[in-house]
mmCIF file of C-alpha atoms in Angstrom:
data_model
loop_
_atom_site.group_PDB
_atom_site.id
_atom_site.type_symbol
_atom_site.label_atom_id
_atom_site.label_comp_id
_atom_site.label_asym_id
_atom_site.label_seq_id
_atom_site.Cartn_x
_atom_site.Cartn_y
_atom_site.Cartn_z
ATOM 1 C CA MET I 1 4.912 -8.792 -24.505
ATOM 2 C CA LYS I 2 1.823 -6.486 -24.458
ATOM 3 C CA ALA I 3 0.761 -3.751 -22.033
ATOM 4 C CA SER I 4 -1.878 -0.969 -21.513
ATOM 5 C CA PHE I 5 -2.433 1.673 -18.882
ATOM 6 C CA ASP I 6 -5.859 3.194 -17.939
ATOM 7 C CA LYS I 7 -6.535 6.056 -15.562
ATOM 8 C CA PHE I 8 -9.985 6.844 -14.009
ATOM 9 C CA ASP I 9 -10.801 9.960 -12.089
ATOM 10 C CA ILE I 10 -13.148 9.015 -9.143
ATOM 11 C CA THR I 11 -13.079 12.428 -7.233
ATOM 12 C CA PRO I 12 -16.443 13.191 -5.834
ATOM 13 C CA ASN I 13 -17.611 16.629 -6.534
ATOM 14 C CA TYR I 14 -19.591 17.107 -3.274
ATOM 15 C CA PRO I 15 -18.513 16.866 0.484
ATOM 16 C CA VAL I 16 -17.910 13.437 1.721
ATOM 17 C CA HIS I 17 -16.673 11.711 4.859
ATOM 18 C CA MET I 18 -12.910 10.980 4.778
ATOM 19 C CA ALA I 19 -10.966 8.068 6.092
ATOM 20 C CA GLY I 20 -8.034 8.524 8.558
ATOM 21 C CA TYR I 21 -7.584 10.489 11.707
ATOM 22 C CA SER I 22 -11.172 9.970 12.892
ATOM 23 C CA ARG I 23 -12.348 13.150 11.235
ATOM 24 C CA LYS I 24 -15.968 14.322 12.158
ATOM 25 C CA SER I 25 -16.308 16.867 9.348
ATOM 26 C CA LYS I 26 -16.662 16.181 5.615
ATOM 27 C CA SER I 27 -14.355 17.178 3.102
ATOM 28 C CA ILE I 28 -14.538 20.918 1.829
ATOM 29 C CA GLY I 29 -12.629 20.709 -1.518
ATOM 30 C CA VAL I 30 -10.168 18.891 -3.546
ATOM 31 C CA LEU I 31 -6.462 19.420 -3.441
ATOM 32 C CA ASP I 32 -5.633 16.793 -6.077
ATOM 33 C CA PRO I 33 -7.510 13.959 -7.965
ATOM 34 C CA ILE I 34 -8.544 10.876 -6.420
ATOM 35 C CA GLU I 35 -7.931 8.103 -9.098
ATOM 36 C CA ILE I 36 -7.884 4.458 -10.081
ATOM 37 C CA ASN I 37 -4.830 3.452 -12.152
ATOM 38 C CA THR I 38 -4.689 0.117 -13.928
ATOM 39 C CA LEU I 39 -1.926 -1.746 -15.614
ATOM 40 C CA VAL I 40 -2.618 -4.808 -17.666
ATOM 41 C CA ILE I 41 0.327 -6.919 -18.933
ATOM 42 C CA GLU I 42 0.257 -9.814 -21.150
ATOM 43 C CA MET I 43 3.493 -12.157 -21.017
ATOM 44 C CA GLU I 44 3.601 -15.341 -22.883
ATOM 45 C CA LYS I 45 -0.219 -15.146 -23.838
ATOM 46 C CA THR I 46 -0.910 -14.749 -20.089
ATOM 47 C CA PRO I 47 -2.556 -11.522 -18.923
ATOM 48 C CA PHE I 48 -2.293 -10.122 -15.389
ATOM 49 C CA VAL I 49 -3.717 -7.112 -13.735
ATOM 50 C CA ILE I 50 -2.354 -4.536 -11.193
ATOM 51 C CA CYS I 51 -5.007 -1.903 -10.253
ATOM 52 C CA ILE I 52 -4.312 0.630 -7.614
ATOM 53 C CA PHE I 53 -6.772 3.180 -6.369
ATOM 54 C CA ASP I 54 -6.525 6.079 -3.845
ATOM 55 C CA SER I 55 -8.036 4.741 -0.669
ATOM 56 C CA ILE I 56 -6.682 4.157 2.885
ATOM 57 C CA ILE I 57 -7.493 0.548 2.857
ATOM 58 C CA ILE I 58 -9.153 -2.193 0.856
ATOM 59 C CA GLU I 59 -11.497 -5.025 1.819
ATOM 60 C CA GLU I 60 -11.162 -8.495 0.747
ATOM 61 C CA SER I 61 -14.776 -9.001 -0.168
ATOM 62 C CA PHE I 62 -14.688 -5.875 -2.385
ATOM 63 C CA VAL I 63 -11.696 -7.340 -4.132
ATOM 64 C CA ASN I 64 -13.011 -10.632 -4.636
ATOM 65 C CA ASN I 65 -16.162 -9.340 -6.023
ATOM 66 C CA ILE I 66 -14.113 -7.384 -8.652
ATOM 67 C CA LYS I 67 -12.046 -10.341 -9.476
ATOM 68 C CA ASP I 68 -15.078 -12.614 -10.113
ATOM 69 C CA GLU I 69 -16.732 -10.041 -12.354
ATOM 70 C CA VAL I 70 -13.569 -9.505 -14.430
ATOM 71 C CA ASN I 71 -13.035 -13.277 -14.631
ATOM 72 C CA LYS I 72 -16.548 -13.653 -16.080
ATOM 73 C CA THR I 73 -16.089 -10.855 -18.682
ATOM 74 C CA LEU I 74 -12.173 -11.318 -19.568
ATOM 75 C CA HIS I 75 -11.578 -14.862 -18.334
ATOM 76 C CA ILE I 76 -8.453 -13.676 -16.564
ATOM 77 C CA PRO I 77 -7.871 -15.959 -13.532
ATOM 78 C CA ASN I 78 -8.699 -14.433 -10.049
ATOM 79 C CA GLU I 79 -4.990 -15.246 -9.002
ATOM 80 C CA ASN I 80 -3.747 -12.992 -11.861
ATOM 81 C CA ILE I 81 -5.468 -9.868 -10.695
ATOM 82 C CA ILE I 82 -4.015 -7.542 -8.105
ATOM 83 C CA ILE I 83 -6.181 -4.811 -6.644
ATOM 84 C CA GLY I 84 -4.767 -2.419 -4.021
ATOM 85 C CA CYS I 85 -4.538 1.063 -2.720
ATOM 86 C CA ILE I 86 -2.025 3.544 -2.000
ATOM 87 C CA HIS I 87 -3.029 4.272 1.802
ATOM 88 C CA THR I 88 -3.659 7.934 1.574
ATOM 89 C CA HIS I 89 -5.407 9.383 4.734
ATOM 90 C CA SER I 90 -7.145 12.098 2.809
ATOM 91 C CA ALA I 91 -9.337 10.150 0.468
ATOM 92 C CA PRO I 92 -13.024 9.489 0.725
ATOM 93 C CA ALA I 93 -14.135 6.749 3.330
ATOM 94 C CA PHE I 94 -14.606 3.885 0.977
ATOM 95 C CA PHE I 95 -14.284 1.383 3.925
ATOM 96 C CA LYS I 96 -14.527 1.141 7.607
ATOM 97 C CA LEU I 97 -11.343 1.424 9.609
ATOM 98 C CA ALA I 98 -11.264 -1.129 12.455
ATOM 99 C CA PHE I 99 -10.135 1.424 15.064
ATOM 100 C CA GLU I 100 -12.069 4.505 13.842
ATOM 101 C CA GLU I 101 -15.582 5.601 13.739
ATOM 102 C CA THR I 102 -15.651 6.381 10.139
ATOM 103 C CA SER I 103 -18.882 6.947 8.334
ATOM 104 C CA VAL I 104 -18.664 4.999 5.161
ATOM 105 C CA GLU I 105 -19.616 6.514 1.843
ATOM 106 C CA GLN I 106 -21.264 3.283 0.566
ATOM 107 C CA ASP I 107 -22.674 4.835 -2.737
ATOM 108 C CA LEU I 108 -19.153 5.755 -3.625
ATOM 109 C CA THR I 109 -17.773 2.509 -2.800
ATOM 110 C CA ASN I 110 -20.339 0.607 -4.909
ATOM 111 C CA GLN I 111 -19.453 3.090 -7.725
ATOM 112 C CA VAL I 112 -15.830 2.763 -7.427
ATOM 113 C CA LYS I 113 -16.240 -1.040 -7.738
ATOM 114 C CA ILE I 114 -18.092 -0.520 -11.040
ATOM 115 C CA ASN I 115 -15.300 1.990 -12.165
ATOM 116 C CA ILE I 116 -12.539 -0.430 -11.391
ATOM 117 C CA ILE I 117 -13.937 -3.123 -13.390
ATOM 118 C CA GLN I 118 -14.545 -0.655 -16.105
ATOM 119 C CA SER I 119 -10.905 0.463 -16.053
ATOM 120 C CA ILE I 120 -9.614 -2.996 -16.385
ATOM 121 C CA ILE I 121 -11.837 -4.013 -19.218
ATOM 122 C CA ARG I 122 -10.617 -0.697 -20.990
ATOM 123 C CA ALA I 123 -6.908 -1.429 -20.264
ATOM 124 C CA TYR I 124 -7.377 -5.005 -21.415
ATOM 125 C CA ASN I 125 -8.988 -4.036 -24.739
ATOM 126 C CA ASN I 126 -6.052 -1.582 -25.439
ATOM 127 C CA LEU I 127 -3.123 -3.861 -25.093
ATOM 128 C CA GLU I 128 -0.192 -3.095 -27.346
ATOM 129 C CA ASP I 129 3.130 -4.519 -28.205
ATOM 130 C CA SER I 130 5.674 -3.158 -25.503
ATOM 131 C CA ASN I 131 8.955 -3.647 -23.854
ATOM 132 C CA ILE I 132 10.053 -2.746 -20.342
ATOM 133 C CA ILE I 133 12.984 -0.895 -18.944
ATOM 134 C CA PHE I 134 13.652 -1.375 -15.204
ATOM 135 C CA GLU I 135 14.846 1.487 -13.091
ATOM 136 C CA LYS I 136 15.815 1.889 -9.502
ATOM 137 C CA SER I 137 16.944 4.758 -7.257
ATOM 138 C CA MET I 138 17.537 5.316 -3.531
ATOM 139 C CA ILE I 139 15.911 8.220 -1.759
ATOM 140 C CA GLU I 140 17.941 9.834 0.902
ATOM 141 C CA GLY I 141 16.989 12.531 3.551
ATOM 142 C CA LEU I 142 13.266 12.772 2.874
ATOM 143 C CA TYR I 143 11.686 9.847 4.999
ATOM 144 C CA GLY I 144 12.797 6.879 6.844
ATOM 145 C CA ASN I 145 11.902 4.495 9.753
ATOM 146 C CA ARG I 146 9.465 6.487 11.910
ATOM 147 C CA ASN I 147 10.316 4.813 15.277
ATOM 148 C CA GLN I 148 14.091 5.200 15.098
ATOM 149 C CA LYS I 149 15.638 7.615 12.690
ATOM 150 C CA ASP I 150 18.605 5.355 12.108
ATOM 151 C CA GLY I 151 16.375 2.241 11.785
ATOM 152 C CA TYR I 152 16.070 0.142 8.626
ATOM 153 C CA ALA I 153 13.620 1.447 5.908
ATOM 154 C CA ASP I 154 13.245 0.504 2.311
ATOM 155 C CA LYS I 155 14.121 3.505 0.369
ATOM 156 C CA SER I 156 14.155 2.145 -2.922
ATOM 157 C CA VAL I 157 11.923 3.340 -5.688
ATOM 158 C CA ASN I 158 11.387 0.833 -8.327
ATOM 159 C CA VAL I 159 10.181 2.018 -11.794
ATOM 160 C CA LEU I 160 8.929 -0.072 -14.796
ATOM 161 C CA LYS I 161 8.685 1.979 -17.943
ATOM 162 C CA PHE I 162 6.685 0.651 -20.825
ATOM 163 C CA TYR I 163 7.700 1.618 -24.294
ATOM 164 C CA ASP I 164 5.768 0.881 -27.543
ATOM 165 C CA LYS I 165 7.184 -0.339 -30.896
ATOM 166 C CA HIS I 166 8.129 3.160 -31.841
ATOM 167 C CA ASN I 167 10.015 3.505 -28.605
ATOM 168 C CA SER I 168 7.527 5.993 -27.045
ATOM 169 C CA LEU I 169 6.430 5.936 -23.470
ATOM 170 C CA ILE I 170 2.982 4.402 -22.979
ATOM 171 C CA GLY I 171 3.197 4.493 -19.074
ATOM 172 C CA ALA I 172 5.248 3.867 -15.956
ATOM 173 C CA PHE I 173 4.688 1.802 -12.974
ATOM 174 C CA VAL I 174 6.166 3.238 -9.860
ATOM 175 C CA ASN I 175 6.841 1.466 -6.366
ATOM 176 C CA ILE I 176 7.728 3.470 -3.196
ATOM 177 C CA SER I 177 7.484 2.722 0.434
ATOM 178 C CA VAL I 178 6.452 5.558 2.676
ATOM 179 C CA HIS I 179 3.382 6.624 4.573
ATOM 180 C CA PRO I 180 1.397 9.208 2.602
ATOM 181 C CA THR I 181 0.480 11.182 5.839
ATOM 182 C CA ILE I 182 1.930 14.525 5.402
ATOM 183 C CA LEU I 183 -1.621 15.968 5.546
ATOM 184 C CA ASN I 184 -2.890 15.777 9.001
ATOM 185 C CA GLY I 185 -6.204 15.490 10.635
ATOM 186 C CA SER I 186 -6.936 19.065 10.270
ATOM 187 C CA ASN I 187 -6.912 18.797 6.438
ATOM 188 C CA LEU I 188 -10.417 18.624 4.770
ATOM 189 C CA MET I 189 -9.262 18.694 1.209
ATOM 190 C CA LEU I 190 -9.573 15.357 -0.629
ATOM 191 C CA SER I 191 -6.009 14.189 -1.731
ATOM 192 C CA ALA I 192 -3.841 11.277 -2.502
ATOM 193 C CA ASP I 193 -1.245 13.137 -0.441
ATOM 194 C CA LEU I 194 2.418 12.310 -1.016
ATOM 195 C CA LEU I 195 1.883 9.531 -3.419
ATOM 196 C CA GLY I 196 -0.420 11.482 -5.469
ATOM 197 C CA PHE I 197 1.945 14.586 -5.715
ATOM 198 C CA VAL I 198 4.766 12.241 -6.881
ATOM 199 C CA ARG I 199 2.549 10.719 -9.455
ATOM 200 C CA GLN I 200 1.380 14.057 -10.890
ATOM 201 C CA LYS I 201 4.875 15.380 -11.065
ATOM 202 C CA LEU I 202 6.196 12.308 -12.926
ATOM 203 C CA GLN I 203 3.236 12.494 -15.293
ATOM 204 C CA ASP I 204 4.114 15.935 -16.101
ATOM 205 C CA GLN I 205 7.877 15.069 -16.398
ATOM 206 C CA LEU I 206 7.338 11.741 -18.552
ATOM 207 C CA ASP I 207 4.244 12.905 -20.421
ATOM 208 C CA CYS I 208 2.395 9.444 -19.799
ATOM 209 C CA PRO I 209 0.278 7.690 -17.320
ATOM 210 C CA VAL I 210 1.755 6.727 -14.085
ATOM 211 C CA LEU I 211 0.503 4.052 -11.772
ATOM 212 C CA ILE I 212 2.051 4.381 -8.337
ATOM 213 C CA CYS I 213 1.814 1.917 -5.548
ATOM 214 C CA ASN I 214 2.988 1.573 -2.021
ATOM 215 C CA GLY I 215 5.243 -0.985 -0.553
ATOM 216 C CA THR I 216 6.408 -1.852 2.953
ATOM 217 C CA CYS I 217 5.853 1.372 4.529
ATOM 218 C CA GLY I 218 4.379 0.163 7.883
ATOM 219 C CA ASP I 219 6.914 1.905 9.904
ATOM 220 C CA VAL I 220 8.018 4.556 7.482
ATOM 221 C CA SER I 221 7.047 8.079 7.044
ATOM 222 C CA THR I 222 8.542 11.759 6.663
ATOM 223 C CA ARG I 223 8.206 12.088 10.592
ATOM 224 C CA PHE I 224 11.895 12.939 11.384
ATOM 225 C CA TYR I 225 12.513 14.789 7.982
ATOM 226 C CA ARG I 226 9.831 17.434 7.762
ATOM 227 C CA LYS I 227 10.923 20.820 6.992
ATOM 228 C CA LEU I 228 7.540 22.656 6.425
ATOM 229 C CA SER I 229 3.947 21.426 6.680
ATOM 230 C CA GLY I 230 0.833 20.864 4.838
ATOM 231 C CA ILE I 231 0.785 21.683 1.136
ATOM 232 C CA GLU I 232 4.072 23.288 1.277
ATOM 233 C CA GLU I 233 5.708 20.117 2.743
ATOM 234 C CA LEU I 234 3.905 18.020 0.106
ATOM 235 C CA GLU I 235 5.300 20.175 -2.659
ATOM 236 C CA TYR I 236 9.020 20.090 -1.216
ATOM 237 C CA THR I 237 9.111 16.429 -0.451
ATOM 238 C CA SER I 238 7.326 15.303 -3.678
ATOM 239 C CA SER I 239 9.659 17.508 -5.799
ATOM 240 C CA SER I 240 12.698 16.361 -4.030
ATOM 241 C CA ILE I 241 11.729 12.608 -4.459
ATOM 242 C CA VAL I 242 11.139 13.179 -8.213
ATOM 243 C CA ASN I 243 14.436 15.140 -8.510
ATOM 244 C CA GLN I 244 16.410 12.312 -6.732
ATOM 245 C CA MET I 245 14.753 9.659 -9.042
ATOM 246 C CA LYS I 246 16.054 11.562 -11.895
ATOM 247 C CA ASP I 247 19.583 12.294 -10.610
ATOM 248 C CA LYS I 248 20.200 8.756 -9.133
ATOM 249 C CA ILE I 249 18.421 6.413 -11.463
ATOM 250 C CA THR I 250 20.110 3.307 -12.738
ATOM 251 C CA SER I 251 18.352 1.507 -15.659
ATOM 252 C CA GLU I 252 18.502 -1.978 -17.162
ATOM 253 C CA VAL I 253 16.745 -4.459 -19.481
ATOM 254 C CA LEU I 254 15.553 -7.416 -17.478
ATOM 255 C CA ASN I 255 15.058 -11.029 -18.772
ATOM 256 C CA LEU I 256 11.271 -11.533 -18.309
ATOM 257 C CA ASN I 257 11.020 -14.844 -19.508
ATOM 258 C CA ASN I 258 9.459 -17.971 -17.916
ATOM 259 C CA LEU I 259 6.498 -16.311 -16.194
ATOM 260 C CA ARG I 260 5.029 -17.931 -13.359
ATOM 261 C CA ILE I 261 2.156 -16.881 -11.139
ATOM 262 C CA ALA I 262 1.086 -18.382 -7.821
ATOM 263 C CA SER I 263 -0.381 -17.496 -4.519
ATOM 264 C CA THR I 264 -0.173 -18.439 -0.901
ATOM 265 C CA SER I 265 -2.356 -17.772 2.236
ATOM 266 C CA MET I 266 -3.038 -18.495 5.752
ATOM 267 C CA VAL I 267 -5.883 -17.808 8.266
ATOM 268 C CA SER I 268 -5.104 -15.928 11.467
ATOM 269 C CA ILE I 269 -7.407 -16.005 14.516
ATOM 270 C CA PHE I 270 -6.717 -13.387 17.002
ATOM 271 C CA ASP I 271 -8.499 -13.223 20.413
ATOM 272 C CA ALA I 272 -7.384 -10.240 22.300
ATOM 273 C CA GLU I 273 -9.122 -11.436 25.401
ATOM 274 C CA LYS I 274 -6.749 -14.394 25.618
ATOM 275 C CA ASP I 275 -3.688 -12.758 24.199
ATOM 276 C CA ASP I 276 -0.856 -12.507 26.655
ATOM 277 C CA PHE I 277 0.782 -9.232 25.419
ATOM 278 C CA ASN I 278 -2.515 -7.591 25.105
ATOM 279 C CA ASN I 279 -3.560 -8.359 28.782
ATOM 280 C CA SER I 280 -0.166 -7.731 30.291
ATOM 281 C CA GLU I 281 0.420 -4.473 28.275
ATOM 282 C CA LEU I 282 -3.134 -3.197 29.175
ATOM 283 C CA LYS I 283 -2.364 -3.793 32.863
ATOM 284 C CA ARG I 284 0.989 -2.077 32.585
ATOM 285 C CA LEU I 285 -0.296 1.151 30.646
ATOM 286 C CA ASN I 286 -2.980 1.564 33.175
ATOM 287 C CA GLU I 287 -0.688 1.414 36.191
ATOM 288 C CA LYS I 288 1.931 3.625 34.466
ATOM 289 C CA SER I 289 -0.610 6.444 33.558
ATOM 290 C CA SER I 290 -0.921 7.476 37.155
ATOM 291 C CA ASN I 291 2.505 8.781 37.518
ATOM 292 C CA VAL I 292 3.183 10.763 34.363
ATOM 293 C CA SER I 293 2.790 13.970 32.681
ATOM 294 C CA GLU I 294 -0.498 15.002 31.231
ATOM 295 C CA ALA I 295 0.833 14.864 27.722
ATOM 296 C CA GLU I 296 2.329 11.139 28.327
ATOM 297 C CA LYS I 297 -0.894 10.084 30.114
ATOM 298 C CA SER I 298 -2.859 11.204 26.917
ATOM 299 C CA TYR I 299 -0.611 9.015 24.844
ATOM 300 C CA LEU I 300 -0.807 6.039 27.123
ATOM 301 C CA LYS I 301 -4.534 6.345 27.190
ATOM 302 C CA LEU I 302 -4.530 6.240 23.402
ATOM 303 C CA LEU I 303 -2.458 2.930 23.409
ATOM 304 C CA ALA I 304 -4.744 1.508 26.109
ATOM 305 C CA SER I 305 -7.784 2.254 24.205
ATOM 306 C CA ARG I 306 -6.546 0.587 21.118
ATOM 307 C CA LEU I 307 -6.021 -2.552 23.314
ATOM 308 C CA GLU I 308 -9.458 -2.213 24.822
ATOM 309 C CA ILE I 309 -10.960 -1.948 21.255
ATOM 310 C CA LYS I 310 -9.171 -5.123 20.277
ATOM 311 C CA LYS I 311 -10.774 -6.859 23.130
ATOM 312 C CA SER I 312 -14.215 -5.735 22.380
ATOM 313 C CA LEU I 313 -14.173 -6.686 18.721
ATOM 314 C CA SER I 314 -12.334 -10.055 19.195
ATOM 315 C CA PRO I 315 -12.051 -12.696 17.856
ATOM 316 C CA TYR I 316 -10.639 -11.602 14.508
ATOM 317 C CA VAL I 317 -10.595 -13.938 11.680
ATOM 318 C CA LEU I 318 -8.183 -12.647 9.062
ATOM 319 C CA HIS I 319 -7.217 -14.154 5.740
ATOM 320 C CA LEU I 320 -3.694 -13.346 4.900
ATOM 321 C CA THR I 321 -2.927 -13.743 1.136
ATOM 322 C CA SER I 322 0.042 -12.973 -1.310
ATOM 323 C CA THR I 323 0.163 -13.180 -5.139
ATOM 324 C CA ILE I 324 3.552 -13.866 -6.674
ATOM 325 C CA ILE I 325 4.414 -12.898 -10.322
ATOM 326 C CA LYS I 326 7.761 -14.265 -11.030
ATOM 327 C CA THR I 327 10.094 -14.178 -14.264
ATOM 328 C CA ASP I 328 13.740 -14.973 -14.569
ATOM 329 C CA GLU I 329 14.825 -11.454 -13.349
ATOM 330 C CA LEU I 330 11.928 -9.698 -11.831
ATOM 331 C CA MET I 331 9.444 -10.816 -9.126
ATOM 332 C CA ILE I 332 6.307 -8.962 -7.971
ATOM 333 C CA ILE I 333 4.968 -9.936 -4.477
ATOM 334 C CA THR I 334 1.826 -8.689 -2.909
ATOM 335 C CA LEU I 335 1.328 -8.206 0.726
ATOM 336 C CA PRO I 336 -2.162 -7.464 2.595
ATOM 337 C CA GLY I 337 -1.538 -4.397 4.744
ATOM 338 C CA ASP I 338 0.792 -2.026 6.592
ATOM 339 C CA VAL I 339 3.868 -4.192 6.303
ATOM 340 C CA ASN I 340 7.010 -3.149 8.366
ATOM 341 C CA SER I 341 10.440 -2.425 6.666
ATOM 342 C CA TYR I 342 12.008 -5.374 8.235
ATOM 343 C CA PHE I 343 10.032 -7.787 6.118
ATOM 344 C CA ALA I 344 11.325 -6.154 2.796
ATOM 345 C CA LYS I 345 14.909 -6.716 4.118
ATOM 346 C CA HIS I 346 14.046 -10.312 5.127
ATOM 347 C CA ILE I 347 12.414 -11.158 1.799
ATOM 348 C CA ARG I 348 15.114 -9.807 -0.468
ATOM 349 C CA GLU I 349 17.882 -11.324 1.580
ATOM 350 C CA SER I 350 16.165 -14.573 1.377
ATOM 351 C CA ILE I 351 15.569 -14.647 -2.349
ATOM 352 C CA PRO I 352 18.841 -12.992 -3.834
ATOM 353 C CA ASN I 353 19.804 -12.518 -7.403
ATOM 354 C CA ILE I 354 16.460 -11.144 -8.704
ATOM 355 C CA GLU I 355 14.725 -7.802 -8.473
ATOM 356 C CA ILE I 356 11.918 -7.820 -6.217
ATOM 357 C CA ILE I 357 8.971 -5.555 -6.022
ATOM 358 C CA LEU I 358 6.790 -5.478 -3.067
ATOM 359 C CA ILE I 359 3.163 -4.193 -3.250
ATOM 360 C CA GLY I 360 1.474 -3.627 0.071
ATOM 361 C CA TYR I 361 -2.214 -2.885 0.835
ATOM 362 C CA SER I 362 -3.289 -5.374 -1.862
ATOM 363 C CA ASN I 363 -6.009 -7.862 -2.203
ATOM 364 C CA ALA I 364 -6.900 -7.421 1.397
ATOM 365 C CA TYR I 365 -6.159 -5.364 4.476
ATOM 366 C CA VAL I 366 -5.117 -7.288 7.676
ATOM 367 C CA SER I 367 -3.681 -4.174 9.534
ATOM 368 C CA TYR I 368 -0.131 -3.711 10.517
ATOM 369 C CA MET I 369 2.369 -6.681 10.049
ATOM 370 C CA VAL I 370 4.903 -6.391 12.828
ATOM 371 C CA GLU I 371 8.090 -8.524 13.078
ATOM 372 C CA SER I 372 8.405 -10.604 16.444
ATOM 373 C CA LYS I 373 11.534 -8.877 17.697
ATOM 374 C CA ASN I 374 9.882 -5.483 17.669
ATOM 375 C CA TYR I 375 6.314 -6.487 18.594
ATOM 376 C CA GLY I 376 5.200 -4.304 21.534
ATOM 377 C CA LYS I 377 7.865 -1.752 21.171
ATOM 378 C CA TYR I 378 6.086 0.758 18.970
ATOM 379 C CA PHE I 379 2.665 2.196 17.869
ATOM 380 C CA GLU I 380 2.303 -0.402 15.182
ATOM 381 C CA THR I 381 1.587 -3.227 17.612
ATOM 382 C CA PHE I 382 -1.271 -1.323 19.123
ATOM 383 C CA ASN I 383 -2.891 -1.093 15.699
ATOM 384 C CA THR I 384 -2.462 -4.643 14.566
ATOM 385 C CA ARG I 385 -4.901 -7.449 14.699
ATOM 386 C CA LEU I 386 -2.238 -10.006 14.398
ATOM 387 C CA SER I 387 -0.684 -11.826 17.415
ATOM 388 C CA ARG I 388 3.093 -11.934 17.994
ATOM 389 C CA GLY I 389 4.711 -14.224 15.423
ATOM 390 C CA VAL I 390 1.995 -14.409 12.950
ATOM 391 C CA SER I 391 3.387 -11.957 10.554
ATOM 392 C CA ASP I 392 6.898 -13.766 10.519
ATOM 393 C CA GLU I 393 5.125 -17.009 9.839
ATOM 394 C CA PHE I 394 3.161 -15.761 6.927
ATOM 395 C CA ILE I 395 6.296 -13.879 5.497
ATOM 396 C CA ASP I 396 8.158 -17.174 5.766
ATOM 397 C CA LYS I 397 5.307 -18.910 3.730
ATOM 398 C CA VAL I 398 5.586 -16.294 1.055
ATOM 399 C CA ILE I 399 9.314 -16.653 0.872
ATOM 400 C CA GLU I 400 9.074 -20.437 0.685
ATOM 401 C CA LYS I 401 6.540 -20.198 -2.288
ATOM 402 C CA ALA I 402 8.294 -17.496 -4.077
ATOM 403 C CA ALA I 403 11.719 -19.485 -3.805
ATOM 404 C CA SER I 404 9.979 -22.637 -5.010
ATOM 405 C CA LEU I 405 8.794 -21.100 -8.349
#
């Protein structure tokens, strides 16, 4: 097996519009670097790519253009290329958010596309013999389900460490599931937020490049666990995560033979004008807002405005896609958006006896993926562009495909 890492700093050195929280002001500085991180692996003479950059979302057309260019240059099949983001809310506005009036920095987006292609090519050209150690730890007391403190959340941190023929670390792949939203809308410093701080601390500790990606964090954040705020909270939480990873880690060598790569997809058409939930809930919110406190009225108006925006922009045609990379004892599954924790549990219970790493925000962004049983209960539903049951249907397709490999 061969592997290689590449890191590309894409931090702009001038004020830019930021994505997240509907900010009106441009950035005023840099808290930590905005990066592209690439891992290329070659197993059984088959290369595949995992490239993650620091953005709030990613667009399918952007991804497909990159895949086509990489395929032309390196002859890596499009299916073998994963492009994703970490979902920081404090990076430049590379893309337009559906529910925000974000001013996109199109020149930056165009340059990042070029930089991602360059990063993938550099990593591919520097492949070296390597072996992998799989590590896992469970994080407690720092983040969890943001709707119910005792609700389910995937608190596993999955790590793939790559060693060269001299047994020296050449890089680490880290997968964690938590919203990187410690910095709020008042922050105007560019930052990869929590995942960026964890990444930097691990790089300092391991003395090697670290690629970090997000998992099923649709309903997971630090909301119920914060002790401080802003940069102080970032330092505390990231340090605590890294310390728990070190103290609780379990390691094993996995059997990575019998590589299989496949994908599955489906199309969702959502018309909020005709959606039963959207219409009935909009009526309920408008009626309820007349007899509540000003604070609650403001929140109800926010929810109602989301439903109105859905109607004004309908119909939505969304392409849900998943790439599955499977070996005998390890499987990587990509998912295209803010995926709720329930689906991580459902996938792992449906496909037992194999380590599964779930990468969210990858290859496309279709908004929140909310399970049917909780559809309509929490904020995630008001930010989704998928009707009830569509996410469940898609995840079941992913499970069926993965189990068949």
